[in-house]
CSV table of C-alpha atoms and ligand atoms in Angstrom, one decimal:
chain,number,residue,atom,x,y,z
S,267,UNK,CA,-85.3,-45.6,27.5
S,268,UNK,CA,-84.1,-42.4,26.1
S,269,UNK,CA,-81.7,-41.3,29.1
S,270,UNK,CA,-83.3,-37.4,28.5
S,271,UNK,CA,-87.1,-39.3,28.8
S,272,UNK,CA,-85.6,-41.1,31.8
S,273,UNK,CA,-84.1,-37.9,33.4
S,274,UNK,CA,-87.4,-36.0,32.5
S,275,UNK,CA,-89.1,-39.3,34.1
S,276,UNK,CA,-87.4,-39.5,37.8
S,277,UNK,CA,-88.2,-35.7,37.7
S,278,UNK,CA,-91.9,-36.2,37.9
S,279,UNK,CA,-91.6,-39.2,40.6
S,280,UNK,CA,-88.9,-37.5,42.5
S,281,UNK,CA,-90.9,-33.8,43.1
S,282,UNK,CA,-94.2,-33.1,43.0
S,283,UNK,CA,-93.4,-29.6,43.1
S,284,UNK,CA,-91.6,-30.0,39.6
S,285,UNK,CA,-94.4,-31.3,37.9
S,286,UNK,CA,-97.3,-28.6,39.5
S,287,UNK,CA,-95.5,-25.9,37.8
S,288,UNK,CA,-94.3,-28.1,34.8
S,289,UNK,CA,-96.7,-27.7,32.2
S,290,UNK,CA,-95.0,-30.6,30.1
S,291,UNK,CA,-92.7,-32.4,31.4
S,292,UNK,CA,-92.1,-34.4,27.7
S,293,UNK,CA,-90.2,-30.7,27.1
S,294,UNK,CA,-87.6,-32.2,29.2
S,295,UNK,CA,-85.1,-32.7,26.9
S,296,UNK,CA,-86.0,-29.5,24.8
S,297,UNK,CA,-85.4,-27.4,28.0
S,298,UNK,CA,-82.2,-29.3,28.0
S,299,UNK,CA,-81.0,-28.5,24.6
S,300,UNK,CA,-82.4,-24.5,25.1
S,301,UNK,CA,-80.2,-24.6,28.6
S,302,UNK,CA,-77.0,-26.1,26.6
S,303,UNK,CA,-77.3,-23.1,24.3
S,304,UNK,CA,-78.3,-20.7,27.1
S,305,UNK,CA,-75.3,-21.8,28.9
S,306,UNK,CA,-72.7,-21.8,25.7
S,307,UNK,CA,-74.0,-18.1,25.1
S,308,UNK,CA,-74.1,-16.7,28.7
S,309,UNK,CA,-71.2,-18.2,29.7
S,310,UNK,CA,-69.1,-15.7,27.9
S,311,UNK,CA,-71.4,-13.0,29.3
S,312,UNK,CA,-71.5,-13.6,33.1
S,313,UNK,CA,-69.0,-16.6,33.7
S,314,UNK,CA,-67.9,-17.3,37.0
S,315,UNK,CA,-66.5,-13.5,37.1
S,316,UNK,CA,-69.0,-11.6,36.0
S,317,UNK,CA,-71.9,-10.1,37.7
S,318,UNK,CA,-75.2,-10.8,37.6
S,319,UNK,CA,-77.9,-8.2,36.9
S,320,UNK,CA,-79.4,-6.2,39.4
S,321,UNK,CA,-83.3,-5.4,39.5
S,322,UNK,CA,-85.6,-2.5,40.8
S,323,UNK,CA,-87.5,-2.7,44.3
S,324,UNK,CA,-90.8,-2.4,41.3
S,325,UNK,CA,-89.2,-5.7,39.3
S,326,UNK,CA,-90.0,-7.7,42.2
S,327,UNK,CA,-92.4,-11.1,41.7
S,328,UNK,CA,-95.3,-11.0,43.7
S,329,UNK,CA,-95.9,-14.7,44.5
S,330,UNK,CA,-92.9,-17.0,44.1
S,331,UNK,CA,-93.5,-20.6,43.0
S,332,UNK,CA,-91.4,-23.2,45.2
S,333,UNK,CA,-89.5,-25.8,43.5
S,334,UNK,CA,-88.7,-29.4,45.1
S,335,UNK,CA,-90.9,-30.1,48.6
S,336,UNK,CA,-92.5,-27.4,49.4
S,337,UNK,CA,-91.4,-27.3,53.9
S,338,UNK,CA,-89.1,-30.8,54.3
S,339,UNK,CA,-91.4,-33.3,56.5
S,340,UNK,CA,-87.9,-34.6,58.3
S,341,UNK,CA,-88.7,-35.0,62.1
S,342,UNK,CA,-85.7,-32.7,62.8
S,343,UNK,CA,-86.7,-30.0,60.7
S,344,UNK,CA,-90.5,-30.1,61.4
S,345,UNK,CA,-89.1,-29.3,65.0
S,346,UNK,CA,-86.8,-26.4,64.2
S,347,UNK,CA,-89.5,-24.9,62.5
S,348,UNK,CA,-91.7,-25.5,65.4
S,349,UNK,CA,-89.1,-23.9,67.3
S,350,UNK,CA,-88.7,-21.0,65.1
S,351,UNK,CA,-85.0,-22.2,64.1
S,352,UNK,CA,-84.2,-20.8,67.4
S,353,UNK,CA,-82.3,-24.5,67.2
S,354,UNK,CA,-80.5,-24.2,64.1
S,355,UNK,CA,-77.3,-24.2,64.0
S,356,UNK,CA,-75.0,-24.1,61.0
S,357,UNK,CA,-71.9,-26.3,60.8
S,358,UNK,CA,-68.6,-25.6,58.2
S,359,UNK,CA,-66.3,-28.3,58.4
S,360,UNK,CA,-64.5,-30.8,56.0
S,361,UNK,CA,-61.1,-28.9,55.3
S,362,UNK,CA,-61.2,-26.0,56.8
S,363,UNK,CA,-58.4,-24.8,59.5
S,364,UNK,CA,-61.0,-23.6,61.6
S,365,UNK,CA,-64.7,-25.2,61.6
S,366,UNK,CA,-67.2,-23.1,63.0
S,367,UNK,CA,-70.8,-23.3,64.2
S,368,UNK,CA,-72.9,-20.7,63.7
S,369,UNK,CA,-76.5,-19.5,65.1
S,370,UNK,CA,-79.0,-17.5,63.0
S,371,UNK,CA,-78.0,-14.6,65.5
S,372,UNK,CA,-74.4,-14.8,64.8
S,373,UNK,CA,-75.5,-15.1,61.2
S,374,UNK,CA,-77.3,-11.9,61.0
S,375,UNK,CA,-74.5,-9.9,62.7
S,376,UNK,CA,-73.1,-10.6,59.6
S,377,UNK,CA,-75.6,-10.6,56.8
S,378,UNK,CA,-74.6,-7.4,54.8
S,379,UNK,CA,-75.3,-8.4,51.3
S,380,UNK,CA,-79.0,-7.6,49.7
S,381,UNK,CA,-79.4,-7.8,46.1
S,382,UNK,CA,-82.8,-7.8,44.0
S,383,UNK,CA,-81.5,-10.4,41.3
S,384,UNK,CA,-83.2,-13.1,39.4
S,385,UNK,CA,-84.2,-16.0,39.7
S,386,UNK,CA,-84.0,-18.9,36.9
S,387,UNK,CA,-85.2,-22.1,36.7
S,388,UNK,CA,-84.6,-24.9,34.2
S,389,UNK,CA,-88.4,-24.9,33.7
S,390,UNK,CA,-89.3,-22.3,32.3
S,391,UNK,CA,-90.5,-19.7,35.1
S,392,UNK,CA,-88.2,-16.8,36.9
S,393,UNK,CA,-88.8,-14.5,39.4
S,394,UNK,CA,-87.3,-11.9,40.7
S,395,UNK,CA,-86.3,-11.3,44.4
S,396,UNK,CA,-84.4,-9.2,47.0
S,397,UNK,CA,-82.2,-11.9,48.8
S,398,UNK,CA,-80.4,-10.3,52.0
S,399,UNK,CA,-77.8,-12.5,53.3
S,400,UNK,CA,-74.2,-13.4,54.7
S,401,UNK,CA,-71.5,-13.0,51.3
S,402,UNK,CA,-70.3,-16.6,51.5
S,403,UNK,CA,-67.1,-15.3,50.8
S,404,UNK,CA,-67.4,-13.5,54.5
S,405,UNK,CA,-68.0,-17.4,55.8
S,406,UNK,CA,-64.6,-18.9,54.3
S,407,UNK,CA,-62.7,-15.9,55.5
S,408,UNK,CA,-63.4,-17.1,59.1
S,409,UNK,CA,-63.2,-20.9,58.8
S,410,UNK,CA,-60.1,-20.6,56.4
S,411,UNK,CA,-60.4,-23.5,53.5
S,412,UNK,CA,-57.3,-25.9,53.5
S,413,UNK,CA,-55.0,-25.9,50.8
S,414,UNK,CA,-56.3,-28.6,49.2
S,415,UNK,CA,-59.7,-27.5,49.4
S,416,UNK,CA,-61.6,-27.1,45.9
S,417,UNK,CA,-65.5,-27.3,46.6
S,418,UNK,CA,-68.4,-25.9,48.7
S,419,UNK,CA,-70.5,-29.0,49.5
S,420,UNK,CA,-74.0,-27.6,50.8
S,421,UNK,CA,-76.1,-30.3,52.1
S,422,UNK,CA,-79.8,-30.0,52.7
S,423,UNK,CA,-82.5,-30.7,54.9
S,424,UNK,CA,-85.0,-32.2,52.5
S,425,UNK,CA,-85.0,-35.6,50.8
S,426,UNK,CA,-86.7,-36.6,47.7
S,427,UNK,CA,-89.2,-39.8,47.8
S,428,UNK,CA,-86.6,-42.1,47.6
S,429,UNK,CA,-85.4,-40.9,50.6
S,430,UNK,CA,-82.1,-39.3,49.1
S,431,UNK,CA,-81.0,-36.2,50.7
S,432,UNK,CA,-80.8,-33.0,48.4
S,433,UNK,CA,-77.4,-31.7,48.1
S,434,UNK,CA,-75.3,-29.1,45.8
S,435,UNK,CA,-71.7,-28.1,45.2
S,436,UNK,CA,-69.7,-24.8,43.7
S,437,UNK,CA,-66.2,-24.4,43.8
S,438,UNK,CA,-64.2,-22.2,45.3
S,439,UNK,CA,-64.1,-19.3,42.4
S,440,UNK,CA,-67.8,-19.4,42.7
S,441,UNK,CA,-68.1,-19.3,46.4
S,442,UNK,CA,-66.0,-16.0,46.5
S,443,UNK,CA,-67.9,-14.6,44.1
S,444,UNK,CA,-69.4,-11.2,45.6
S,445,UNK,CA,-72.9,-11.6,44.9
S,446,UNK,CA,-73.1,-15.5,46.1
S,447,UNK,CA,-74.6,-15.4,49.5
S,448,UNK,CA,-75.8,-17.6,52.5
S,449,UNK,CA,-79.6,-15.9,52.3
S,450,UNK,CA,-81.4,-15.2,55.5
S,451,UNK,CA,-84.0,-12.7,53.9
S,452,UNK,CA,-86.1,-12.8,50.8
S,453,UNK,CA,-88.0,-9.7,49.7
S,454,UNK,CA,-87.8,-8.0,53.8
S,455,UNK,CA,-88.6,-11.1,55.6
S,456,UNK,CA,-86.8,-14.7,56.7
S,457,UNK,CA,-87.2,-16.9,54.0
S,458,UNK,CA,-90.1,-19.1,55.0
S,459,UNK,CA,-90.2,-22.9,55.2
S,460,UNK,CA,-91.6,-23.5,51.2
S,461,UNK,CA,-88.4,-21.0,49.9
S,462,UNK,CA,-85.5,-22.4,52.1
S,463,UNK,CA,-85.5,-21.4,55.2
S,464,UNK,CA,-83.8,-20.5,57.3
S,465,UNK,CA,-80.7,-20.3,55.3
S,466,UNK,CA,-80.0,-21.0,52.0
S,467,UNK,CA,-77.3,-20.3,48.9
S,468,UNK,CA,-78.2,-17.8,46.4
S,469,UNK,CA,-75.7,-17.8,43.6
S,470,UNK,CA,-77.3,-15.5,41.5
S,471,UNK,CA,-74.9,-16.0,38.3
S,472,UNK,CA,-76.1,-19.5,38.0
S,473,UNK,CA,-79.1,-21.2,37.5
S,474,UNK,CA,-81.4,-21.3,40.4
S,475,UNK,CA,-81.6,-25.1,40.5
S,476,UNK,CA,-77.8,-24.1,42.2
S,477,UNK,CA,-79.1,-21.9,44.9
S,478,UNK,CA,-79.2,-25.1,47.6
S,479,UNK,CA,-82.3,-24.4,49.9
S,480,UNK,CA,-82.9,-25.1,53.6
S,481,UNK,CA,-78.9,-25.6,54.3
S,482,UNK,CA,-78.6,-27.9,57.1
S,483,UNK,CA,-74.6,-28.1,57.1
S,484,UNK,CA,-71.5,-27.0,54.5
S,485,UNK,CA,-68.4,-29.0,54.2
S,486,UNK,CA,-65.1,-28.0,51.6
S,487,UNK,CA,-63.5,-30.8,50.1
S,488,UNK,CA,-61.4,-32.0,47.7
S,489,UNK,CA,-63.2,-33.8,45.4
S,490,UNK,CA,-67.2,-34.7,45.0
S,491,UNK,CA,-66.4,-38.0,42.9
S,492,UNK,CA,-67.1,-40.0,45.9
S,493,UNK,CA,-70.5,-38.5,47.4
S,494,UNK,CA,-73.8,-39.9,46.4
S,495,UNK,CA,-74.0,-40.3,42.6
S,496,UNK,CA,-70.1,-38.9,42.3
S,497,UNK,CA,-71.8,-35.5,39.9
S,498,UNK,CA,-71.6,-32.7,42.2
S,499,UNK,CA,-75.5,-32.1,43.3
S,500,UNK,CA,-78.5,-34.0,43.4
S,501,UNK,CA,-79.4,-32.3,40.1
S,502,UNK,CA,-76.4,-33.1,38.6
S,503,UNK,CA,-76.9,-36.7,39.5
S,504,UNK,CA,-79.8,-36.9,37.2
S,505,UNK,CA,-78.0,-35.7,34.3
S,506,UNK,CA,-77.9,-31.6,34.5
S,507,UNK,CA,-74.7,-29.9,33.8
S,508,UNK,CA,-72.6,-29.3,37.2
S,509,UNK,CA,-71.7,-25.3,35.4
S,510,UNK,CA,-75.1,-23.9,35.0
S,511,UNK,CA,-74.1,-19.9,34.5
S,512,UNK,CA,-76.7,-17.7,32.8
I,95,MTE,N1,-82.6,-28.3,49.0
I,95,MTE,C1,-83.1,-28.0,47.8
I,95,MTE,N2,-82.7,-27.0,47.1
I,95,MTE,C2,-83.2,-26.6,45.9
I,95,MTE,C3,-84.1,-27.5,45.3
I,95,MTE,C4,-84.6,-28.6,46.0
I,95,MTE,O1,-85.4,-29.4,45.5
I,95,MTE,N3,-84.0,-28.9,47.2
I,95,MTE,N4,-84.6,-27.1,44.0
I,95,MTE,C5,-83.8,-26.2,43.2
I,95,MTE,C6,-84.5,-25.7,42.1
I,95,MTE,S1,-84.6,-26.7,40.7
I,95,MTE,C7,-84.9,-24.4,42.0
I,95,MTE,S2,-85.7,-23.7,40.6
I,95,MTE,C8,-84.9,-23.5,43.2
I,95,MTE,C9,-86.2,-23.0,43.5
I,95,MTE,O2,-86.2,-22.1,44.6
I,95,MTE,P1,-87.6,-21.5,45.1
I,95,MTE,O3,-88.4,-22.6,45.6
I,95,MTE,O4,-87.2,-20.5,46.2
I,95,MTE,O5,-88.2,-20.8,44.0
I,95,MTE,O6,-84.3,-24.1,44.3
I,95,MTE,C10,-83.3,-25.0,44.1
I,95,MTE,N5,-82.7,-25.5,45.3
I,96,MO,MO1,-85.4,-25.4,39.1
């Protein structure tokens, strides 16, 4: 099979959610080519230094699609949402010099970034959102990445039917970037179970299918060659482009 038609394929069986707002998925491997071009173009516009537009409190979408699962069904996050996410608690490890643990509370003391920025995803739609959140920048200041440290690994709470976990990865250039944030809020209120909650990355200069929801733990590291399919993301694994900057 046609590896695009085969990507486009494990799409459908992998998330629902992907083929309810999908209106073909056969465009798979035209959305492909227009995001090759999109990224070639943009690259030079935003790139990894650049900023990402800014939108009006009247720009904002009124109902946001989900992408993926809508809430994970995992037993443990079934019960922090039960709980509120009174439970959560946020781990940074890998190589760091000083892994942390943090709480939503201790989170919020320091969530001091709110942007209204968009949204894109590989599919066609976009919204637009006002994301308030911790600058992840903020978070490697106090765990301190190792020398050798190179990438962000965010790994997530929800799995796909095949039972493998979602996951994502930026490097360090991105994570310091000053509109990438660990999200709390979307549009006034904590991000609800469909959109991510209760944390989750918003890397605004990069295609949304980057912005990692429902964060259940971040780890640096060297290298992502040897985790899960060795690309980078679960995305990425099936065959999208480990960049994606708009
Ligand atoms: N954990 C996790 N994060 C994810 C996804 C996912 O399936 N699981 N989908 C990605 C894609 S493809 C998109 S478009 C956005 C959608 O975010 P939204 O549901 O808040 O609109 O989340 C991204 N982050
Ligand atoms: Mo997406």
């Amino acid at each position: 099979m046609n590896r695009k038609l085969f990507v486009a394929t494990s799409f459908a069986a992998a998330l629902g959610g992907c083929a309810k707002i999908t209106n073909a998925l056969n465009d798979a491997p035209q959305v492909h080519s227009a995001l090759k071009v999109a990224e070639d173009l943009n690259h030079a516009v935003i790139g990894t230094h650049g900023r990402a537009k800014l939108y009006a409190e009247s720009d904002i979408t009124r109902v946001f699609p989900t992408n993926g699962d809508d809430t994970p069904s995992s037993p443990e996050y079934q019960q922090l949402v039960r709980g509120r996410f009174a439970g959560y608690r946020l781990a940074i490890g890998g190589l760091v010099e000083r892994p942390q643990t943090f709480d939503i509370a201790a989170l919020r003391a320091i969530a001091n970034l709110e942007e209204i920025t968009r949204h894109d995803c590989v599919e066609g739609w976009s919204v637009v959102g006002k994301w308030r959140g911790v600058p992840l920048a903020d978070m490697l200041g106090v765990v301190r990445p190792k020398r050798d440290a190179r990438y962000v690994m965010f790994y997530s709470f929800d799995r796909d039917s095949g039972g493998q976990q979602f996951y994502g990865s930026i490097d360090l250039a991105q994570a310091a970037h000053p509109q990438t944030q660990l999200a709390l809020d979307l549009n006034g209120k904590p991000i609800d179970a469909d959109h991510g909650g209760p944390v989750r990355l918003r890397i605004p200069t990069q295609l949304a299918y980057k912005s990692t929801k429902w964060v259940q733990r971040i780890e640096l590291a060297s290298t992502f060659q040897p985790i899960f399919g060795g690309k980078g993301g679960y995305w990425e694994d099936q065959g999208y482009e480990w960049y994606a900057g708009i």
